[in-house]
Short mmCIF file of C-alpha atoms in Angstrom, two decimals:
data_model
loop_
_atom_site.label_atom_id
_atom_site.label_comp_id
_atom_site.label_asym_id
_atom_site.label_seq_id
_atom_site.Cartn_x
_atom_site.Cartn_y
_atom_site.Cartn_z
CA MET A 1 123.38 128.78 147.18
CA PHE A 2 120.19 129.54 149.31
CA TYR A 3 118.34 132.17 149.11
CA THR A 4 114.93 133.90 150.72
CA CYS A 5 112.25 135.58 149.99
CA GLY A 6 109.25 137.09 152.52
CA PRO A 7 105.35 136.59 151.43
CA ASN A 8 105.53 140.15 149.18
CA GLU A 9 108.61 139.15 146.17
CA ALA A 10 109.22 136.99 143.64
CA MET A 11 112.37 135.16 142.79
CA VAL A 12 113.09 133.89 138.81
CA VAL A 13 116.69 131.78 139.18
CA SER A 14 117.77 131.13 135.28
CA GLY A 15 120.55 129.87 133.82
CA PHE A 16 122.24 126.04 133.82
CA GLY A 17 119.81 123.84 133.51
CA ARG A 18 116.44 126.25 134.53
CA SER A 19 114.96 126.21 131.92
CA PRO A 20 112.32 127.52 131.58
CA PRO A 21 113.27 129.61 134.55
CA LEU A 22 112.16 128.64 138.14
CA MET A 23 110.61 131.49 139.87
CA ILE A 24 109.18 131.13 143.05
CA ALA A 25 106.54 133.90 145.22
CA GLY A 26 107.95 134.14 149.07
CA GLY A 27 110.13 131.31 150.10
CA ARG A 28 113.20 130.12 149.53
CA VAL A 29 116.17 127.74 146.80
CA PHE A 30 118.99 126.75 145.98
CA VAL A 31 121.08 128.69 142.97
CA LEU A 32 124.64 127.89 142.28
CA PRO A 33 127.35 130.23 141.49
CA CYS A 34 127.50 131.11 138.37
CA ILE A 35 126.31 129.60 136.16
CA GLN A 36 122.96 130.25 137.29
CA LYS A 37 120.77 134.04 138.16
CA ILE A 38 118.15 134.36 140.83
CA GLN A 39 115.77 138.57 139.77
CA ARG A 40 113.49 139.14 141.95
CA ILE A 41 110.24 141.35 141.40
CA ALA A 42 108.28 142.64 143.60
CA LEU A 43 104.62 142.17 144.96
CA ASN A 44 103.27 144.78 146.84
CA THR A 45 100.18 146.45 147.03
CA LEU A 46 100.71 149.98 144.64
CA THR A 47 97.92 152.21 145.35
CA LEU A 48 97.28 154.71 143.06
CA ASN A 49 95.76 158.63 142.00
CA VAL A 50 94.23 157.93 138.66
CA LYS A 51 92.85 161.24 138.09
CA SER A 52 91.46 162.68 134.58
CA ASP A 53 91.17 166.37 134.36
CA LYS A 54 88.70 167.98 131.99
CA VAL A 55 87.17 165.40 130.27
CA TYR A 56 84.22 166.06 128.33
CA THR A 57 81.18 163.59 129.10
CA ARG A 58 78.80 162.81 125.86
CA HIS A 59 76.71 166.06 126.24
CA GLY A 60 80.35 167.93 126.15
CA VAL A 61 80.17 169.68 129.64
CA PRO A 62 83.95 169.44 131.17
CA ILE A 63 84.69 167.57 134.37
CA SER A 64 87.74 166.35 136.39
CA VAL A 65 87.54 162.87 138.15
CA THR A 66 89.69 161.69 140.49
CA GLY A 67 89.78 158.10 141.52
CA ILE A 68 91.70 155.70 143.25
CA ALA A 69 93.66 152.03 143.14
CA GLN A 70 95.14 149.31 144.14
CA VAL A 71 97.64 146.59 142.71
CA LYS A 72 99.00 144.36 142.50
CA ILE A 73 101.08 141.77 141.34
CA GLN A 74 99.68 138.13 141.33
CA GLY A 75 101.97 136.44 142.66
CA GLN A 76 99.69 133.26 143.47
CA ASN A 77 99.10 132.69 139.44
CA LYS A 78 101.32 131.11 137.65
CA GLU A 79 100.69 132.56 134.51
CA MET A 80 100.42 136.63 135.87
CA LEU A 81 104.05 135.86 137.67
CA ALA A 82 105.28 134.76 134.55
CA THR A 83 104.11 137.31 132.01
CA ALA A 84 104.21 140.64 135.40
CA CYS A 85 107.93 139.18 134.97
CA GLN A 86 108.18 139.16 131.76
CA MET A 87 107.11 142.86 131.87
CA PHE A 88 108.06 143.62 134.55
CA MET A 89 111.61 142.42 135.23
CA GLY A 90 114.66 144.93 136.71
CA LYS A 91 111.86 147.97 137.42
CA SER A 92 111.30 150.07 139.81
CA GLU A 93 107.88 150.29 141.97
CA ALA A 94 107.55 153.87 140.48
CA GLU A 95 108.12 153.05 137.21
CA ILE A 96 105.63 149.90 136.81
CA SER A 97 103.00 152.34 138.98
CA THR A 98 102.97 154.08 136.36
CA ILE A 99 102.51 151.75 133.57
CA ALA A 100 99.46 150.59 135.70
CA LEU A 101 98.36 154.96 136.55
CA GLU A 102 98.53 155.46 132.74
CA THR A 103 96.74 152.20 131.52
CA LEU A 104 93.65 153.12 135.06
CA GLU A 105 93.92 156.80 133.27
CA GLY A 106 92.84 156.03 130.49
CA HIS A 107 90.10 153.80 130.39
CA GLN A 108 88.87 156.34 133.41
CA ARG A 109 89.03 158.77 130.28
CA ALA A 110 87.36 156.62 128.14
CA ILE A 111 83.66 155.86 130.09
CA ILE A 112 83.76 159.14 130.92
CA ALA A 113 83.38 160.29 127.32
CA HIS A 114 80.31 158.17 126.72
CA LEU A 115 78.06 159.14 129.81
CA THR A 116 76.64 162.44 130.43
CA VAL A 117 77.85 164.46 134.19
CA GLU A 118 74.57 163.71 136.07
CA GLU A 119 75.63 158.84 135.64
CA ILE A 120 79.04 160.43 137.11
CA TYR A 121 77.73 162.02 139.76
CA GLN A 122 74.63 160.58 140.86
CA ASP A 123 75.02 156.35 140.51
CA ARG A 124 79.00 157.05 141.45
CA LYS A 125 78.97 152.95 141.90
CA LYS A 126 77.76 152.14 138.69
CA PHE A 127 80.96 154.40 137.47
CA SER A 128 83.47 152.58 139.58
CA GLU A 129 82.28 149.22 138.55
CA GLN A 130 82.56 149.93 134.30
CA VAL A 131 86.03 151.16 135.31
CA PHE A 132 87.13 148.91 137.74
CA LYS A 133 85.84 146.40 135.26
CA VAL A 134 87.80 147.74 132.13
CA ALA A 135 90.42 147.96 133.54
CA SER A 136 90.80 144.58 135.07
CA SER A 137 91.02 142.95 131.60
CA ASP A 138 93.13 145.37 129.76
CA LEU A 139 95.52 145.06 132.97
CA VAL A 140 95.36 141.22 133.65
CA ASN A 141 97.36 140.54 130.83
CA MET A 142 100.18 142.18 131.77
CA GLY A 143 99.94 140.17 135.43
CA ILE A 144 98.68 142.33 137.05
CA GLY A 145 95.15 142.68 139.18
CA VAL A 146 93.38 144.74 140.09
CA VAL A 147 92.20 144.76 144.13
CA SER A 148 90.10 147.86 144.17
CA TYR A 149 88.53 151.47 142.50
CA THR A 150 86.55 153.61 143.98
CA LEU A 151 85.22 157.58 142.56
CA LYS A 152 87.06 159.76 144.72
CA ASP A 153 85.71 162.88 143.46
CA VAL A 154 83.54 164.57 140.57
CA HIS A 155 84.70 168.48 140.51
CA ASP A 156 84.23 171.52 137.16
CA ASP A 157 84.72 174.72 136.31
CA GLN A 158 81.94 175.82 135.13
CA ASP A 159 80.01 175.51 137.91
CA TYR A 160 77.87 172.98 135.79
CA LEU A 161 77.91 170.50 139.03
CA HIS A 162 76.70 173.52 141.58
CA SER A 163 73.68 173.65 139.21
CA LEU A 164 72.77 170.97 138.79
CA GLY A 165 73.36 171.03 142.60
CA LYS A 166 71.05 173.91 143.51
CA ALA A 167 67.81 173.39 141.04
CA ARG A 168 68.36 169.22 142.79
CA THR A 169 68.32 171.44 146.07
CA ALA A 170 65.27 173.50 144.45
CA GLN A 171 63.57 169.85 143.77
CA VAL A 172 64.69 168.28 147.30
CA GLN A 173 63.33 171.34 148.75
CA LYS A 174 60.05 171.07 146.94
CA ASP A 175 59.29 167.92 147.20
CA ALA A 176 60.35 168.34 150.49
CA ARG A 177 57.71 170.51 151.10
CA ILE A 178 55.18 168.14 148.78
CA GLY A 179 55.88 165.51 150.77
CA GLU A 180 55.39 167.16 153.67
CA ALA A 181 52.13 168.07 152.86
CA GLN A 182 51.52 164.63 151.71
CA TYR A 183 52.75 163.41 155.10
CA LYS A 184 49.68 165.78 156.28
CA ARG A 185 47.12 164.33 154.07
CA ASP A 186 48.18 161.18 154.40
CA SER A 187 48.77 161.70 157.90
CA VAL A 188 44.37 162.37 158.11
CA MET A 189 43.59 159.62 156.47
CA ARG A 190 45.77 157.43 158.03
CA GLU A 191 44.22 159.20 161.13
CA ALA A 192 40.99 158.09 160.03
CA HIS A 193 41.10 155.37 157.45
CA ALA A 194 42.85 154.34 161.46
CA MET A 195 39.64 154.85 163.53
CA GLN A 196 38.10 152.67 160.54
CA GLU A 197 40.14 150.10 161.36
CA LYS A 198 39.89 149.86 165.06
CA VAL A 199 35.89 149.53 164.49
CA SER A 200 36.13 146.97 161.63
CA ALA A 201 38.48 145.01 163.70
CA GLN A 202 36.13 145.24 166.31
CA TYR A 203 33.31 144.30 164.93
CA LYS A 204 35.50 141.42 163.82
CA ASN A 205 36.50 140.58 166.67
CA GLU A 206 33.70 140.31 167.88
CA ILE A 207 32.12 138.20 165.16
CA GLU A 208 35.24 135.87 165.93
CA MET A 209 34.55 135.98 169.59
CA ALA A 210 30.65 135.10 168.30
CA LYS A 211 32.42 132.50 165.97
CA ALA A 212 34.61 130.93 168.60
CA GLN A 213 31.94 130.36 170.79
CA ARG A 214 30.32 128.89 168.49
CA ASP A 215 33.21 126.73 166.73
CA TYR A 216 33.32 125.91 170.98
CA GLU A 217 30.09 124.54 171.07
CA LEU A 218 29.44 123.02 168.68
CA LYS A 219 33.12 121.36 168.87
CA LYS A 220 32.16 120.45 172.75
CA ALA A 221 28.55 118.88 171.28
CA ALA A 222 30.32 117.01 169.23
CA TYR A 223 32.92 116.01 170.25
CA ASP A 224 30.59 115.13 173.60
CA VAL A 225 28.06 112.97 171.45
CA GLU A 226 32.10 111.38 170.02
CA VAL A 227 32.20 110.28 173.76
CA ASN A 228 29.11 108.93 174.79
CA THR A 229 29.07 107.11 170.89
CA LYS A 230 33.30 105.86 172.52
CA LYS A 231 31.11 105.42 176.18
CA ALA A 232 27.74 103.42 174.86
CA GLU A 233 30.85 101.43 171.73
CA SER A 234 32.95 100.60 175.40
CA GLU A 235 30.17 99.10 177.19
CA MET A 236 28.79 97.62 174.88
CA ALA A 237 32.22 96.32 173.68
CA TYR A 238 32.17 94.90 177.34
CA GLN A 239 28.49 93.10 177.72
CA LEU A 240 29.76 91.41 173.85
CA GLN A 241 32.77 90.57 175.11
CA VAL A 242 31.51 89.32 178.61
CA ALA A 243 28.37 87.86 176.06
CA LYS A 244 31.43 86.00 173.90
CA THR A 245 33.78 85.31 177.02
CA LYS A 246 30.13 83.60 178.92
CA GLN A 247 29.88 81.36 175.26
CA ARG A 248 33.27 80.41 175.54
CA ILE A 249 33.46 78.84 178.97
CA GLU A 250 29.51 77.53 177.76
CA GLU A 251 31.49 75.74 175.04
CA GLU A 252 34.94 74.40 176.78
CA THR A 253 31.63 73.47 179.26
CA MET A 254 30.20 71.63 176.81
CA GLN A 255 33.05 70.20 174.95
CA ILE A 256 35.06 68.68 178.61
CA GLN A 257 30.32 67.06 178.76
CA VAL A 258 31.25 65.93 175.31
CA VAL A 259 34.40 64.18 176.74
CA GLU A 260 33.39 63.57 179.64
CA ARG A 261 30.65 61.30 177.48
CA THR A 262 33.17 60.09 175.02
CA GLN A 263 34.95 58.74 177.98
CA GLN A 264 31.79 57.65 179.47
CA ILE A 265 30.39 56.03 176.00
CA THR A 266 33.81 54.53 175.31
CA LEU A 267 34.12 53.36 179.10
CA GLN A 268 30.39 51.34 178.97
CA GLU A 269 31.53 49.84 174.83
CA GLN A 270 34.68 47.87 176.96
CA GLU A 271 32.56 47.58 179.45
CA ILE A 272 30.50 46.04 176.93
CA THR A 273 32.56 44.02 175.07
CA ARG A 274 34.27 42.92 177.54
CA LYS A 275 31.30 41.23 179.14
CA GLU A 276 30.30 40.19 175.90
CA LYS A 277 33.85 38.73 176.31
CA GLU A 278 33.32 36.54 179.72
CA LEU A 279 29.81 36.07 178.12
CA GLU A 280 31.23 34.03 174.96
CA ALA A 281 33.35 32.78 177.49
CA LYS A 282 30.69 31.91 180.09
CA VAL A 283 27.74 30.61 177.66
CA LYS A 284 28.40 31.07 174.12
CA LYS A 285 31.38 28.91 174.16
CA PRO A 286 29.76 25.65 176.08
CA ALA A 287 26.85 26.53 173.95
CA GLU A 288 28.84 26.46 169.93
CA ALA A 289 30.30 23.29 172.02
CA GLU A 290 27.15 20.80 172.52
CA LYS A 291 25.51 22.91 170.29
CA TYR A 292 27.97 21.00 168.05
CA ARG A 293 27.74 18.02 169.34
CA LEU A 294 24.52 18.13 169.11
CA GLU A 295 24.50 19.00 164.94
CA ARG A 296 27.26 15.59 165.17
CA LEU A 297 24.90 13.54 167.36
CA ALA A 298 22.64 14.09 163.92
CA GLU A 299 24.27 14.61 161.21
CA ALA A 300 25.22 10.56 162.91
CA ASN A 301 21.80 9.72 163.20
CA ARG A 302 21.16 11.63 160.06
CA LEU A 303 23.10 9.22 157.39
CA GLN A 304 22.08 5.96 160.06
CA LEU A 305 18.62 6.83 158.58
CA ILE A 306 19.19 7.86 155.30
CA MET A 307 21.90 3.73 154.71
CA GLU A 308 18.42 2.63 156.65
CA ALA A 309 15.83 3.68 154.47
CA GLU A 310 18.88 3.06 150.81
CA ALA A 311 18.74 -0.66 152.28
CA GLU A 312 14.81 -0.29 152.95
CA ALA A 313 14.67 0.30 149.24
CA GLU A 314 17.90 -1.65 147.63
CA SER A 315 15.16 -3.84 149.32
CA ILE A 316 12.06 -2.15 148.30
CA LYS A 317 14.12 -2.91 145.24
CA GLY A 318 14.91 -6.02 144.71
CA ARG A 319 11.20 -7.23 146.08
CA ALA A 320 10.28 -4.81 142.83
CA GLU A 321 11.99 -6.36 140.71
CA ALA A 322 10.96 -9.81 140.99
CA GLU A 323 7.40 -8.59 140.97
CA GLN A 324 8.07 -7.11 137.67
CA MET A 325 10.21 -9.95 136.67
CA THR A 326 6.32 -11.78 136.81
CA LYS A 327 4.31 -9.21 135.28
CA LYS A 328 6.70 -9.72 132.65
CA ALA A 329 6.15 -13.29 132.20
CA GLU A 330 2.65 -13.19 132.83
CA ALA A 331 2.94 -9.99 129.60
CA PHE A 332 5.01 -12.45 127.59
CA GLN A 333 2.39 -14.83 128.02
CA GLN A 334 -0.78 -13.58 127.87
CA TYR A 335 1.21 -11.72 124.57
CA LYS A 336 1.35 -14.62 122.93
CA ASP A 337 -2.10 -15.77 123.32
CA GLY A 338 -3.07 -13.18 121.86
CA ALA A 339 -1.72 -14.06 118.96
CA MET A 340 -2.88 -17.23 119.55
CA ARG A 341 -6.30 -15.68 120.02
CA PRO A 342 -7.14 -12.30 119.85
CA SER A 343 -10.00 -12.00 120.92
CA VAL A 344 -8.57 -10.86 124.46
CA SER A 345 -10.79 -8.93 127.03
CA PRO A 346 -10.77 -4.83 126.40
CA CYS A 347 -10.25 -2.18 129.10
CA ARG A 348 -6.89 -4.81 130.61
CA ARG A 349 -3.75 -2.33 132.00
CA LEU A 350 -0.76 -2.86 132.73
CA ARG A 351 0.34 -0.29 136.12
CA ILE A 352 4.14 0.30 137.51
CA THR A 353 4.38 0.87 140.84
CA MET A 354 6.48 3.37 142.21
CA VAL A 355 8.25 3.25 145.35
CA SER A 356 9.02 6.20 147.64
CA SER A 357 12.60 6.29 148.85
CA GLY A 358 12.43 7.43 152.84
CA ASN A 359 13.90 10.59 153.10
CA GLY A 360 10.59 13.01 151.37
CA GLU A 361 10.70 12.36 147.63
CA VAL A 362 9.53 9.71 145.61
CA GLY A 363 10.95 7.42 142.11
CA ALA A 364 10.61 4.83 140.22
CA ALA A 365 11.32 1.50 140.52
CA LYS A 366 14.93 0.39 140.02
CA LEU A 367 15.16 -1.24 136.84
CA THR A 368 17.05 -3.59 135.13
CA GLY A 369 17.54 -2.45 130.60
CA GLU A 370 15.89 -5.58 129.89
CA VAL A 371 13.05 -4.74 131.69
CA LEU A 372 13.00 -1.42 130.76
CA ASP A 373 12.59 -2.18 126.84
CA ILE A 374 10.36 -5.08 126.74
CA MET A 375 7.99 -2.73 129.09
CA THR A 376 8.94 0.00 126.31
CA ARG A 377 7.67 -1.52 123.06
CA LEU A 378 5.28 -3.85 124.97
CA PRO A 379 2.18 -1.63 125.02
CA LEU A 380 3.11 -1.13 121.89
CA ALA A 381 2.76 -4.51 120.45
CA VAL A 382 0.05 -5.37 122.61
CA GLU A 383 -1.49 -3.00 120.92
CA LYS A 384 -0.87 -3.26 117.32
CA LEU A 385 -2.13 -7.31 118.07
CA THR A 386 -4.99 -6.38 120.08
CA GLY A 387 -6.57 -2.83 118.99
CA VAL A 388 -6.47 -2.89 123.45
CA ARG A 389 -4.21 0.10 125.11
CA ILE A 390 -2.22 -0.70 127.40
CA SER A 391 -1.38 2.31 130.05
#
């Protein structure tokens, strides 16, 4: 069977299959009849009138204090709801309110006993915060949360607060008179100070204006200098750019001229090469051919002359050999005669004739080995026998 509950109450299902019990705050649950049990607990906010009569303060003055507190069981906190169910399940809201009220009233009395009347009366907010803090830490262990606490009334039966009020009133009136006098004095002082500040402000304003005017003039002069400088730099930069552009144009023109001149030189070199080839084809090659023909002809003539000279040399050689053989025979004959007759005419000399080869070189006649040998030994033999030196 399904059971439902609103947001201001909670259901607790226990029994078969529910260990620990199931707690639901605002919702529905299925309950097995006869073997499961469902219970409900209210989650409404409870308003408590916490009244403490004739409680002695720290200085022994009895006063009565009344406070208003708002408390409720916290259904959204599972732990606090479980605690509240253990403590208050089956109890009515009145019984729950009584338990919470007694707890709050006890804490309220304890706090009053530690404070003076002046502290409670003059600083109600501090008193309320202390009661709220102490009561909340105690009630939370019951699963109850303190929503708010406010000090409603403080009074006594001995007119202590009334006397305190009179003294306070007199003090307030005195303070008011002193305050009025001080206000008048301060007003005059403020007026004089205001006049002084006005004059000072006027002078300061004039000084600031003069300073602003001076700063303006200085900044304007600096701005003019900067503008003129930038203008001059711009003009110089323009002229420099013009000069650079002109120089670049001239350089490009020169480069073009160099390229043109290079091309002209290349064309001239090609023309010279062409003319040289043409000259070589028309003049040089025929001249070289003619030169080669003349050189061959001269070489043939030279060879012919050499052959003729060699033939002449052979002829001269033959004649020289014959002459030498004749002289050899004569010398041998003289050698034999000298051996038989030592008195040979002195200073007789034997000369050897040198023959030209016909090509500008001079050489001895080609004699045979036998003639040379005889001619080498003959002068020594003649000189040894006759004492006559033959050269």
